[in-house]
mmCIF file of C-alpha atoms in Angstrom:
data_model
loop_
_atom_site.group_PDB
_atom_site.id
_atom_site.type_symbol
_atom_site.label_atom_id
_atom_site.label_comp_id
_atom_site.label_asym_id
_atom_site.label_seq_id
_atom_site.Cartn_x
_atom_site.Cartn_y
_atom_site.Cartn_z
ATOM 1 C CA UNK B 859 -15.822 89.444 30.236
ATOM 2 C CA UNK B 860 -13.111 87.456 32.020
ATOM 3 C CA UNK B 861 -12.967 84.839 29.208
ATOM 4 C CA UNK B 862 -12.714 87.575 26.579
ATOM 5 C CA UNK B 863 -9.850 89.307 28.357
ATOM 6 C CA UNK B 864 -7.991 85.986 28.847
ATOM 7 C CA UNK B 865 -8.267 85.072 25.144
ATOM 8 C CA UNK B 866 -7.118 88.526 24.057
ATOM 9 C CA UNK B 867 -4.077 88.443 26.334
ATOM 10 C CA UNK B 868 -3.179 84.946 25.046
ATOM 11 C CA UNK B 869 -3.223 86.060 21.409
ATOM 12 C CA UNK B 870 -1.083 89.107 22.116
ATOM 13 C CA UNK B 871 1.374 87.042 24.135
ATOM 14 C CA UNK B 872 1.704 84.459 21.350
ATOM 15 C CA UNK B 873 2.306 87.163 18.755
ATOM 16 C CA UNK B 874 5.097 88.679 20.811
ATOM 17 C CA UNK B 875 6.745 85.280 21.364
ATOM 18 C CA UNK B 876 6.710 84.644 17.596
ATOM 19 C CA UNK B 877 8.546 87.888 16.910
ATOM 20 C CA UNK B 878 11.358 86.770 19.221
ATOM 21 C CA UNK B 879 12.332 83.670 17.103
ATOM 22 C CA UNK B 880 13.698 83.378 13.495
ATOM 23 C CA UNK B 881 11.461 81.932 10.809
ATOM 24 C CA UNK B 882 11.428 78.084 10.437
ATOM 25 C CA UNK B 883 11.716 76.896 6.829
ATOM 26 C CA UNK B 884 9.977 73.563 6.369
ATOM 27 C CA UNK B 885 11.793 73.052 3.087
ATOM 28 C CA UNK B 886 15.095 72.993 4.961
ATOM 29 C CA UNK B 887 13.883 70.688 7.708
ATOM 30 C CA UNK B 888 16.107 67.552 8.042
ATOM 31 C CA UNK B 889 14.937 64.260 9.537
ATOM 32 C CA UNK B 890 17.182 62.689 12.114
ATOM 33 C CA UNK B 891 18.669 59.235 11.627
ATOM 34 C CA UNK B 892 16.164 57.856 14.082
ATOM 35 C CA UNK B 893 13.324 58.900 11.765
ATOM 36 C CA UNK B 894 14.829 58.326 8.289
ATOM 37 C CA UNK B 895 16.157 54.794 8.439
ATOM 38 C CA UNK B 896 18.932 53.489 6.269
ATOM 39 C CA UNK B 897 16.581 51.347 4.186
ATOM 40 C CA UNK B 898 14.291 54.353 3.509
ATOM 41 C CA UNK B 899 17.264 56.424 2.419
ATOM 42 C CA UNK B 900 18.703 53.739 0.193
ATOM 43 C CA UNK B 901 15.344 53.072 -1.457
ATOM 44 C CA UNK B 902 14.876 56.783 -2.208
ATOM 45 C CA UNK B 903 18.301 57.016 -3.828
ATOM 46 C CA UNK B 904 17.923 53.611 -5.548
ATOM 47 C CA UNK B 905 14.905 54.748 -7.529
ATOM 48 C CA UNK B 906 16.908 57.619 -9.013
ATOM 49 C CA UNK B 907 19.608 55.423 -10.578
ATOM 50 C CA UNK B 908 19.790 53.936 -14.069
ATOM 51 C CA UNK B 909 19.996 50.194 -14.936
ATOM 52 C CA UNK B 910 23.760 49.970 -14.659
ATOM 53 C CA UNK B 911 24.731 53.257 -13.072
ATOM 54 C CA UNK B 912 26.256 53.840 -9.689
ATOM 55 C CA UNK B 913 26.605 56.957 -7.602
ATOM 56 C CA UNK B 914 28.267 58.078 -4.405
ATOM 57 C CA UNK B 915 25.860 59.687 -2.004
ATOM 58 C CA UNK B 916 26.269 61.159 1.437
ATOM 59 C CA UNK B 917 24.226 59.502 4.146
ATOM 60 C CA UNK B 918 22.833 62.228 6.445
ATOM 61 C CA UNK B 919 24.071 60.617 9.624
ATOM 62 C CA UNK B 920 26.046 57.456 10.305
ATOM 63 C CA UNK B 921 25.372 55.012 13.093
ATOM 64 C CA UNK B 922 27.647 57.006 15.402
ATOM 65 C CA UNK B 923 26.084 60.333 14.489
ATOM 66 C CA UNK B 924 28.745 61.317 11.926
ATOM 67 C CA UNK B 925 28.401 61.668 8.175
ATOM 68 C CA UNK B 926 28.948 58.548 6.070
ATOM 69 C CA UNK B 927 29.453 57.924 2.360
ATOM 70 C CA UNK B 928 27.538 55.018 0.787
ATOM 71 C CA UNK B 929 27.992 53.731 -2.760
ATOM 72 C CA UNK B 930 24.697 52.477 -4.168
ATOM 73 C CA UNK B 931 24.412 50.499 -7.421
ATOM 74 C CA UNK B 932 21.223 49.470 -9.113
ATOM 75 C CA UNK B 933 20.799 45.691 -9.214
ATOM 76 C CA UNK B 934 20.926 44.000 -12.604
ATOM 77 C CA UNK B 935 21.792 40.286 -12.611
ATOM 78 C CA UNK B 936 21.610 38.746 -16.121
ATOM 79 C CA UNK B 937 22.018 35.241 -14.677
ATOM 80 C CA UNK B 938 18.745 35.564 -12.758
ATOM 81 C CA UNK B 939 15.613 34.027 -14.324
ATOM 82 C CA UNK B 940 14.086 36.111 -17.078
ATOM 83 C CA UNK B 941 12.160 39.011 -15.579
ATOM 84 C CA UNK B 942 13.939 38.804 -12.214
ATOM 85 C CA UNK B 943 17.155 40.561 -13.246
ATOM 86 C CA UNK B 944 16.423 43.494 -10.942
ATOM 87 C CA UNK B 945 16.308 41.313 -7.841
ATOM 88 C CA UNK B 946 19.259 40.372 -5.636
ATOM 89 C CA UNK B 947 19.992 36.664 -6.310
ATOM 90 C CA UNK B 948 19.552 35.800 -2.656
ATOM 91 C CA UNK B 949 15.828 36.609 -2.744
ATOM 92 C CA UNK B 950 15.031 34.796 -6.005
ATOM 93 C CA UNK B 951 13.022 31.585 -5.642
ATOM 94 C CA UNK B 952 12.691 30.290 -9.190
ATOM 95 C CA UNK B 953 11.144 26.946 -8.267
ATOM 96 C CA UNK B 954 7.936 25.937 -6.521
ATOM 97 C CA UNK B 955 5.997 22.784 -5.578
ATOM 98 C CA UNK B 956 2.539 21.451 -4.726
ATOM 99 C CA UNK B 957 3.147 21.094 -0.993
ATOM 100 C CA UNK B 958 0.178 22.282 1.049
ATOM 101 C CA UNK B 959 0.857 25.054 3.580
ATOM 102 C CA UNK B 960 -0.921 26.115 6.765
ATOM 103 C CA UNK B 961 -2.458 29.520 7.306
ATOM 104 C CA UNK B 962 -0.911 29.818 10.782
ATOM 105 C CA UNK B 963 2.297 29.061 12.689
ATOM 106 C CA UNK B 964 5.870 29.202 11.459
ATOM 107 C CA UNK B 965 6.502 28.508 7.736
ATOM 108 C CA UNK B 966 9.475 26.322 8.675
ATOM 109 C CA UNK B 967 7.150 24.025 10.598
ATOM 110 C CA UNK B 968 4.434 23.658 7.929
ATOM 111 C CA UNK B 969 5.577 20.414 6.352
ATOM 112 C CA UNK B 970 5.707 17.165 8.261
ATOM 113 C CA UNK B 971 6.846 15.384 5.075
ATOM 114 C CA UNK B 972 7.915 16.268 1.557
ATOM 115 C CA UNK B 973 6.730 13.806 -1.117
ATOM 116 C CA UNK B 974 9.474 12.965 -3.603
ATOM 117 C CA UNK B 975 7.249 12.002 -6.515
ATOM 118 C CA UNK B 976 4.226 13.409 -8.319
ATOM 119 C CA UNK B 977 1.384 11.451 -9.930
ATOM 120 C CA UNK B 978 -1.289 13.122 -12.049
ATOM 121 C CA UNK B 979 -4.522 11.687 -13.410
ATOM 122 C CA UNK B 980 -6.851 13.378 -15.874
ATOM 123 C CA UNK B 981 -10.259 12.317 -14.646
ATOM 124 C CA UNK B 982 -14.021 12.398 -14.879
ATOM 125 C CA UNK B 983 -16.209 11.594 -11.893
ATOM 126 C CA UNK B 984 -17.614 8.499 -13.625
ATOM 127 C CA UNK B 985 -14.186 6.873 -13.268
ATOM 128 C CA UNK B 986 -13.894 7.590 -9.528
ATOM 129 C CA UNK B 987 -13.788 3.940 -8.471
ATOM 130 C CA UNK B 988 -10.962 3.188 -10.861
ATOM 131 C CA UNK B 989 -9.027 6.270 -9.732
ATOM 132 C CA UNK B 990 -9.615 5.405 -6.082
ATOM 133 C CA UNK B 991 -8.053 1.987 -6.679
ATOM 134 C CA UNK B 992 -5.152 3.559 -8.572
ATOM 135 C CA UNK B 993 -4.384 6.249 -5.981
ATOM 136 C CA UNK B 994 -4.196 3.623 -3.252
ATOM 137 C CA UNK B 995 -1.236 2.086 -5.108
ATOM 138 C CA UNK B 996 0.779 5.234 -4.442
ATOM 139 C CA UNK B 997 2.317 5.778 -1.007
ATOM 140 C CA UNK B 998 2.679 8.956 1.021
ATOM 141 C CA UNK B 999 5.835 9.664 -0.982
ATOM 142 C CA UNK B 1000 3.579 10.832 -3.818
ATOM 143 C CA UNK B 1001 1.710 14.089 -4.276
ATOM 144 C CA UNK B 1002 -1.658 13.352 -5.909
ATOM 145 C CA UNK B 1003 -2.846 15.830 -8.553
ATOM 146 C CA UNK B 1004 -6.186 15.404 -10.337
ATOM 147 C CA UNK B 1005 -7.086 17.273 -13.526
ATOM 148 C CA UNK B 1006 -10.892 17.329 -13.870
ATOM 149 C CA UNK B 1007 -12.219 17.528 -17.417
ATOM 150 C CA UNK B 1008 -15.889 17.334 -16.343
ATOM 151 C CA UNK B 1009 -15.882 20.160 -13.793
ATOM 152 C CA UNK B 1010 -16.827 17.920 -10.853
ATOM 153 C CA UNK B 1011 -14.423 18.268 -7.933
ATOM 154 C CA UNK B 1012 -16.164 18.496 -4.551
ATOM 155 C CA UNK B 1013 -17.829 15.103 -5.051
ATOM 156 C CA UNK B 1014 -14.402 13.479 -4.797
ATOM 157 C CA UNK B 1015 -14.273 14.272 -1.093
ATOM 158 C CA UNK B 1016 -16.074 10.998 -0.483
ATOM 159 C CA UNK B 1017 -12.519 9.617 -0.601
ATOM 160 C CA UNK B 1018 -10.350 10.589 2.346
ATOM 161 C CA UNK B 1019 -7.212 10.920 0.191
ATOM 162 C CA UNK B 1020 -8.987 13.479 -2.013
ATOM 163 C CA UNK B 1021 -8.992 16.022 0.809
ATOM 164 C CA UNK B 1022 -5.204 16.200 0.622
ATOM 165 C CA UNK B 1023 -4.951 15.980 -3.163
ATOM 166 C CA UNK B 1024 -4.537 18.925 -5.538
ATOM 167 C CA UNK B 1025 -7.567 19.484 -7.783
ATOM 168 C CA UNK B 1026 -7.493 21.473 -11.035
ATOM 169 C CA UNK B 1027 -10.752 21.807 -12.916
ATOM 170 C CA UNK B 1028 -11.099 22.986 -16.517
ATOM 171 C CA UNK B 1029 -13.808 21.437 -18.649
ATOM 172 C CA UNK B 1030 -13.140 19.373 -21.769
ATOM 173 C CA UNK B 1031 -9.359 19.480 -21.801
ATOM 174 C CA UNK B 1032 -6.748 16.758 -22.229
ATOM 175 C CA UNK B 1033 -3.917 15.801 -19.925
ATOM 176 C CA UNK B 1034 -1.336 17.388 -22.241
ATOM 177 C CA UNK B 1035 -3.273 20.667 -22.160
ATOM 178 C CA UNK B 1036 -3.125 20.519 -18.365
ATOM 179 C CA UNK B 1037 0.522 19.429 -18.343
ATOM 180 C CA UNK B 1038 1.636 22.333 -20.487
ATOM 181 C CA UNK B 1039 -0.135 24.842 -18.246
ATOM 182 C CA UNK B 1040 0.245 23.427 -14.748
ATOM 183 C CA UNK B 1041 3.364 21.219 -14.787
ATOM 184 C CA UNK B 1042 6.049 23.715 -15.733
ATOM 185 C CA UNK B 1043 9.479 22.237 -14.872
ATOM 186 C CA UNK B 1044 10.076 24.931 -12.257
ATOM 187 C CA UNK B 1045 6.786 24.033 -10.570
ATOM 188 C CA UNK B 1046 7.542 20.309 -10.328
ATOM 189 C CA UNK B 1047 11.286 20.662 -9.762
ATOM 190 C CA UNK B 1048 11.091 19.235 -6.254
ATOM 191 C CA UNK B 1049 9.894 15.832 -7.548
ATOM 192 C CA UNK B 1050 12.319 13.141 -8.711
ATOM 193 C CA UNK B 1051 9.734 11.496 -10.983
ATOM 194 C CA UNK B 1052 6.489 12.694 -12.542
ATOM 195 C CA UNK B 1053 3.724 10.229 -13.513
ATOM 196 C CA UNK B 1054 1.294 11.604 -16.124
ATOM 197 C CA UNK B 1055 -1.410 8.947 -16.400
ATOM 198 C CA UNK B 1056 -4.806 8.322 -17.962
ATOM 199 C CA UNK B 1057 -7.840 7.428 -15.864
ATOM 200 C CA UNK B 1058 -8.595 3.998 -17.371
ATOM 201 C CA UNK B 1059 -5.650 1.976 -16.106
ATOM 202 C CA UNK B 1060 -6.012 -1.211 -14.092
ATOM 203 C CA UNK B 1061 -3.349 -1.346 -11.379
ATOM 204 C CA UNK B 1062 -3.974 -4.639 -9.606
ATOM 205 C CA UNK B 1063 -0.411 -5.792 -10.384
ATOM 206 C CA UNK B 1064 1.291 -2.443 -9.816
ATOM 207 C CA UNK B 1065 3.198 -1.036 -6.838
ATOM 208 C CA UNK B 1066 4.545 2.498 -7.223
ATOM 209 C CA UNK B 1067 7.445 2.211 -4.759
ATOM 210 C CA UNK B 1068 8.697 -0.985 -6.382
ATOM 211 C CA UNK B 1069 8.343 0.652 -9.769
ATOM 212 C CA UNK B 1070 10.585 3.554 -8.713
ATOM 213 C CA UNK B 1071 13.214 1.110 -7.445
ATOM 214 C CA UNK B 1072 13.351 -0.634 -10.828
ATOM 215 C CA UNK B 1073 13.478 2.639 -12.727
ATOM 216 C CA UNK B 1074 16.487 3.722 -10.680
ATOM 217 C CA UNK B 1075 18.127 0.295 -10.938
ATOM 218 C CA UNK B 1076 17.956 0.268 -14.740
ATOM 219 C CA UNK B 1077 18.705 3.958 -15.265
ATOM 220 C CA UNK B 1078 15.435 4.841 -16.973
ATOM 221 C CA UNK B 1079 14.753 8.531 -17.524
ATOM 222 C CA UNK B 1080 11.485 7.891 -19.388
ATOM 223 C CA UNK B 1081 9.448 4.759 -18.752
ATOM 224 C CA UNK B 1082 6.059 3.122 -18.408
ATOM 225 C CA UNK B 1083 4.683 -0.064 -16.844
ATOM 226 C CA UNK B 1084 4.276 -3.029 -19.130
ATOM 227 C CA UNK B 1085 0.799 -3.561 -20.600
ATOM 228 C CA UNK B 1086 -1.260 -6.715 -20.219
ATOM 229 C CA UNK B 1087 -0.792 -8.474 -23.602
ATOM 230 C CA UNK B 1088 -4.414 -9.491 -24.068
ATOM 231 C CA UNK B 1089 -6.133 -6.114 -23.854
ATOM 232 C CA UNK B 1090 -5.704 -2.608 -25.237
ATOM 233 C CA UNK B 1091 -2.339 -3.287 -26.873
ATOM 234 C CA UNK B 1092 -1.126 -1.226 -29.848
ATOM 235 C CA UNK B 1093 2.665 -1.614 -29.909
ATOM 236 C CA UNK B 1094 4.885 -4.611 -29.267
ATOM 237 C CA UNK B 1095 7.332 -2.420 -27.370
ATOM 238 C CA UNK B 1096 4.903 -1.773 -24.519
ATOM 239 C CA UNK B 1097 3.751 -5.390 -24.245
ATOM 240 C CA UNK B 1098 4.604 -6.931 -20.886
ATOM 241 C CA UNK B 1099 7.228 -9.682 -20.853
ATOM 242 C CA UNK B 1100 6.793 -12.211 -18.107
ATOM 243 C CA UNK B 1101 10.482 -13.148 -17.933
ATOM 244 C CA UNK B 1102 11.911 -9.619 -17.587
ATOM 245 C CA UNK B 1103 12.128 -6.873 -14.982
ATOM 246 C CA UNK B 1104 12.590 -4.267 -17.708
ATOM 247 C CA UNK B 1105 13.003 -4.330 -21.464
ATOM 248 C CA UNK B 1106 14.268 -1.562 -23.733
ATOM 249 C CA UNK B 1107 13.821 -2.935 -27.257
ATOM 250 C CA UNK B 1108 11.590 -5.241 -29.251
ATOM 251 C CA UNK B 1109 10.809 -6.503 -32.753
ATOM 252 C CA UNK B 1110 7.961 -4.943 -34.682
ATOM 253 C CA UNK B 1111 6.349 -5.651 -38.020
ATOM 254 C CA UNK B 1112 8.728 -5.667 -41.003
ATOM 255 C CA UNK B 1113 9.504 -2.167 -42.216
ATOM 256 C CA UNK B 1114 8.288 -0.381 -39.112
ATOM 257 C CA UNK B 1115 11.774 0.370 -37.785
ATOM 258 C CA UNK B 1116 14.599 1.537 -40.016
ATOM 259 C CA UNK B 1117 17.038 0.953 -37.136
ATOM 260 C CA UNK B 1118 16.826 -1.308 -34.050
ATOM 261 C CA UNK B 1119 17.424 1.644 -31.706
ATOM 262 C CA UNK B 1120 14.600 3.901 -32.918
ATOM 263 C CA UNK B 1121 10.818 3.890 -32.254
ATOM 264 C CA UNK B 1122 8.749 1.857 -32.142
ATOM 265 C CA UNK B 1123 11.413 -0.846 -31.722
ATOM 266 C CA UNK B 1124 13.327 1.009 -28.991
ATOM 267 C CA UNK B 1125 13.477 4.388 -27.215
ATOM 268 C CA UNK B 1126 9.696 4.314 -27.073
ATOM 269 C CA UNK B 1127 6.823 4.381 -24.568
ATOM 270 C CA UNK B 1128 3.195 5.316 -25.120
ATOM 271 C CA UNK B 1129 1.509 8.473 -23.881
ATOM 272 C CA UNK B 1130 -1.166 6.729 -21.786
ATOM 273 C CA UNK B 1131 1.039 6.090 -18.714
ATOM 274 C CA UNK B 1132 4.475 7.714 -19.079
ATOM 275 C CA UNK B 1133 6.828 8.370 -16.167
ATOM 276 C CA UNK B 1134 9.506 11.065 -16.482
ATOM 277 C CA UNK B 1135 12.561 11.900 -14.434
ATOM 278 C CA UNK B 1136 12.868 15.532 -13.409
ATOM 279 C CA UNK B 1137 15.521 16.244 -16.068
ATOM 280 C CA UNK B 1138 13.690 14.424 -18.848
ATOM 281 C CA UNK B 1139 10.454 16.256 -18.082
ATOM 282 C CA UNK B 1140 12.184 19.624 -18.332
ATOM 283 C CA UNK B 1141 12.969 18.803 -21.950
ATOM 284 C CA UNK B 1142 9.633 17.152 -22.762
ATOM 285 C CA UNK B 1143 7.632 20.091 -21.396
ATOM 286 C CA UNK B 1144 9.367 22.419 -23.823
ATOM 287 C CA UNK B 1145 8.603 20.038 -26.678
ATOM 288 C CA UNK B 1146 4.856 19.933 -25.966
ATOM 289 C CA UNK B 1147 3.079 22.260 -28.367
ATOM 290 C CA UNK B 1148 0.678 24.736 -26.810
ATOM 291 C CA UNK B 1149 -2.085 24.194 -29.382
ATOM 292 C CA UNK B 1150 -1.723 20.426 -29.917
ATOM 293 C CA UNK B 1151 -3.632 19.019 -26.961
ATOM 294 C CA UNK B 1152 -3.878 15.278 -27.612
ATOM 295 C CA UNK B 1153 -0.158 14.530 -27.580
ATOM 296 C CA UNK B 1154 -0.189 12.189 -30.563
ATOM 297 C CA UNK B 1155 3.322 11.974 -31.975
ATOM 298 C CA UNK B 1156 5.035 12.849 -28.703
ATOM 299 C CA UNK B 1157 5.829 9.198 -28.006
ATOM 300 C CA UNK B 1158 7.950 8.987 -31.152
ATOM 301 C CA UNK B 1159 9.827 12.185 -30.243
ATOM 302 C CA UNK B 1160 10.546 11.549 -26.553
ATOM 303 C CA UNK B 1161 13.892 10.041 -27.499
ATOM 304 C CA UNK B 1162 15.132 13.543 -28.348
ATOM 305 C CA UNK B 1163 15.174 14.364 -24.626
ATOM 306 C CA UNK B 1164 17.589 11.684 -23.363
ATOM 307 C CA UNK B 1165 20.883 10.278 -24.581
ATOM 308 C CA UNK B 1166 21.405 7.460 -25.388
ATOM 309 C CA UNK B 1167 17.659 7.061 -25.766
ATOM 310 C CA UNK B 1168 17.653 3.298 -26.395
ATOM 311 C CA UNK B 1169 19.250 2.784 -22.979
ATOM 312 C CA UNK B 1170 17.359 5.389 -20.936
ATOM 313 C CA UNK B 1171 13.834 4.732 -22.197
ATOM 314 C CA UNK B 1172 12.207 1.436 -21.306
ATOM 315 C CA UNK B 1173 9.216 -0.588 -20.137
ATOM 316 C CA UNK B 1174 8.978 -2.015 -16.604
ATOM 317 C CA UNK B 1175 7.596 -5.537 -17.007
ATOM 318 C CA UNK B 1176 7.420 -6.721 -13.407
ATOM 319 C CA UNK B 1177 5.131 -3.821 -12.427
ATOM 320 C CA UNK B 1178 2.406 -3.935 -15.024
ATOM 321 C CA UNK B 1179 -0.986 -2.404 -15.745
ATOM 322 C CA UNK B 1180 -4.074 -3.054 -17.850
ATOM 323 C CA UNK B 1181 -5.326 -0.522 -20.387
ATOM 324 C CA UNK B 1182 -9.098 -0.672 -20.018
ATOM 325 C CA UNK B 1183 -9.744 1.518 -23.086
ATOM 326 C CA UNK B 1184 -12.609 3.546 -21.614
ATOM 327 C CA UNK B 1185 -13.478 6.263 -24.196
ATOM 328 C CA UNK B 1186 -14.576 8.785 -21.569
ATOM 329 C CA UNK B 1187 -12.687 11.850 -22.810
ATOM 330 C CA UNK B 1188 -13.630 11.045 -26.396
ATOM 331 C CA UNK B 1189 -17.266 11.472 -25.461
ATOM 332 C CA UNK B 1190 -16.531 15.047 -24.366
ATOM 333 C CA UNK B 1191 -16.408 16.064 -28.030
ATOM 334 C CA UNK B 1192 -19.275 17.477 -30.068
ATOM 335 C CA UNK B 1193 -21.276 15.804 -32.795
ATOM 336 C CA UNK B 1194 -20.602 17.490 -36.157
ATOM 337 C CA UNK B 1195 -22.073 16.568 -39.533
ATOM 338 C CA UNK B 1196 -23.866 13.645 -37.967
ATOM 339 C CA UNK B 1197 -20.677 12.063 -36.644
ATOM 340 C CA UNK B 1198 -20.414 10.654 -33.141
ATOM 341 C CA UNK B 1199 -18.477 12.919 -30.732
ATOM 342 C CA UNK B 1200 -15.613 10.440 -30.358
ATOM 343 C CA UNK B 1201 -15.057 10.369 -34.123
ATOM 344 C CA UNK B 1202 -14.390 14.096 -34.223
ATOM 345 C CA UNK B 1203 -11.926 13.717 -31.348
ATOM 346 C CA UNK B 1204 -10.154 10.856 -33.124
ATOM 347 C CA UNK B 1205 -9.870 12.854 -36.352
ATOM 348 C CA UNK B 1206 -8.237 15.723 -34.512
ATOM 349 C CA UNK B 1207 -5.814 13.297 -32.842
ATOM 350 C CA UNK B 1208 -4.637 12.132 -36.251
ATOM 351 C CA UNK B 1209 -4.371 15.680 -37.589
ATOM 352 C CA UNK B 1210 -2.288 16.716 -34.589
ATOM 353 C CA UNK B 1211 0.082 13.809 -35.148
ATOM 354 C CA UNK B 1212 0.698 14.965 -38.714
ATOM 355 C CA UNK B 1213 1.101 18.606 -37.656
ATOM 356 C CA UNK B 1214 3.570 17.701 -34.917
ATOM 357 C CA UNK B 1215 5.699 15.569 -37.249
ATOM 358 C CA UNK B 1216 5.803 18.374 -39.802
ATOM 359 C CA UNK B 1217 6.769 21.000 -37.222
ATOM 360 C CA UNK B 1218 9.515 18.872 -35.738
ATOM 361 C CA UNK B 1219 10.970 18.008 -39.116
ATOM 362 C CA UNK B 1220 10.975 21.633 -40.251
ATOM 363 C CA UNK B 1221 12.504 22.810 -36.976
ATOM 364 C CA UNK B 1222 15.351 20.310 -37.236
ATOM 365 C CA UNK B 1223 16.026 21.143 -40.883
ATOM 366 C CA UNK B 1224 16.020 24.882 -40.147
ATOM 367 C CA UNK B 1225 18.462 24.426 -37.282
ATOM 368 C CA UNK B 1226 20.841 22.226 -39.269
ATOM 369 C CA UNK B 1227 20.722 24.642 -42.188
ATOM 370 C CA UNK B 1228 21.626 27.522 -39.887
ATOM 371 C CA UNK B 1229 24.491 25.575 -38.328
ATOM 372 C CA UNK B 1230 25.871 24.631 -41.729
ATOM 373 C CA UNK B 1231 25.680 28.187 -43.008
ATOM 374 C CA UNK B 1232 27.529 29.631 -40.014
ATOM 375 C CA UNK B 1233 30.239 26.959 -40.071
ATOM 376 C CA UNK B 1234 31.435 27.865 -43.565
#
């Protein structure tokens, strides 16, 4: 009985108290400045504005408790990278790298060193001993990136250096397929030089640091080491000369060069072991066709990316390599119509060369035609 009476009295008392105060409208309730922060307010107003509009709004309360007027303008910066026009320029980070980061600690303390160069190899596990020997020719100034065409990656951890390397695995692809997809210029922008090499190169007479010194000394934007003359040689231009540090031109068979400064007599390196400066690679990446994966024909077009090409493309003779001609990637093809797998791969290589030449020629003619038509 006592509990009942107490509850009844409490209800009546609460009802009477409610009658003594005016109604509280929740729709008119205003948050104080301590609850609605400036960034919350600005974001709410920001979302109401158009791409290039601006508006003057009244901030509920200023820092000192008084009203304040704030002019907000939606961000649109055409000079930002495509797709980032709505971001303030100060937050845009258009470039990246392959530096490994920790999962703990301060970001500013993650890196004990920043390699200045990048070397990539397109590899199969069967060539691990050759790659191990090659990687050991590159100092700590190089980031090591392996593209695995056979899908085997964890096995490489038998090598201590592999645990710090970058591994990308996609089966049955070529190095130019990988390069187009994983070596965008903005991704490798932190590296001064990018090596894009095959897996079957003998490097007994090669030192990467010395190579870089010679490339800088002779102003080469696109280069390759000289090739041992007695094995795997296709072009005279890439043949090693024992009495040179670097050479930039050569003599080929009669009729092969219509000018001494054009490929294959000059401005020419092969696609097995090219080395690109950062600026040259930015151009070359854009020239690589997305569907032409073997890269045949690129070597004759590289000169379009530097000027003057016959001075900035060359072969480093004093740091030389051996092309061992191991047909490992060729064997990743399929046997069709009774042909060996490597034959089908070789046929596609030749077709791609023809397609690339045709595309480049048509693109140049179309551009020149457009320029001529607009200049009259």
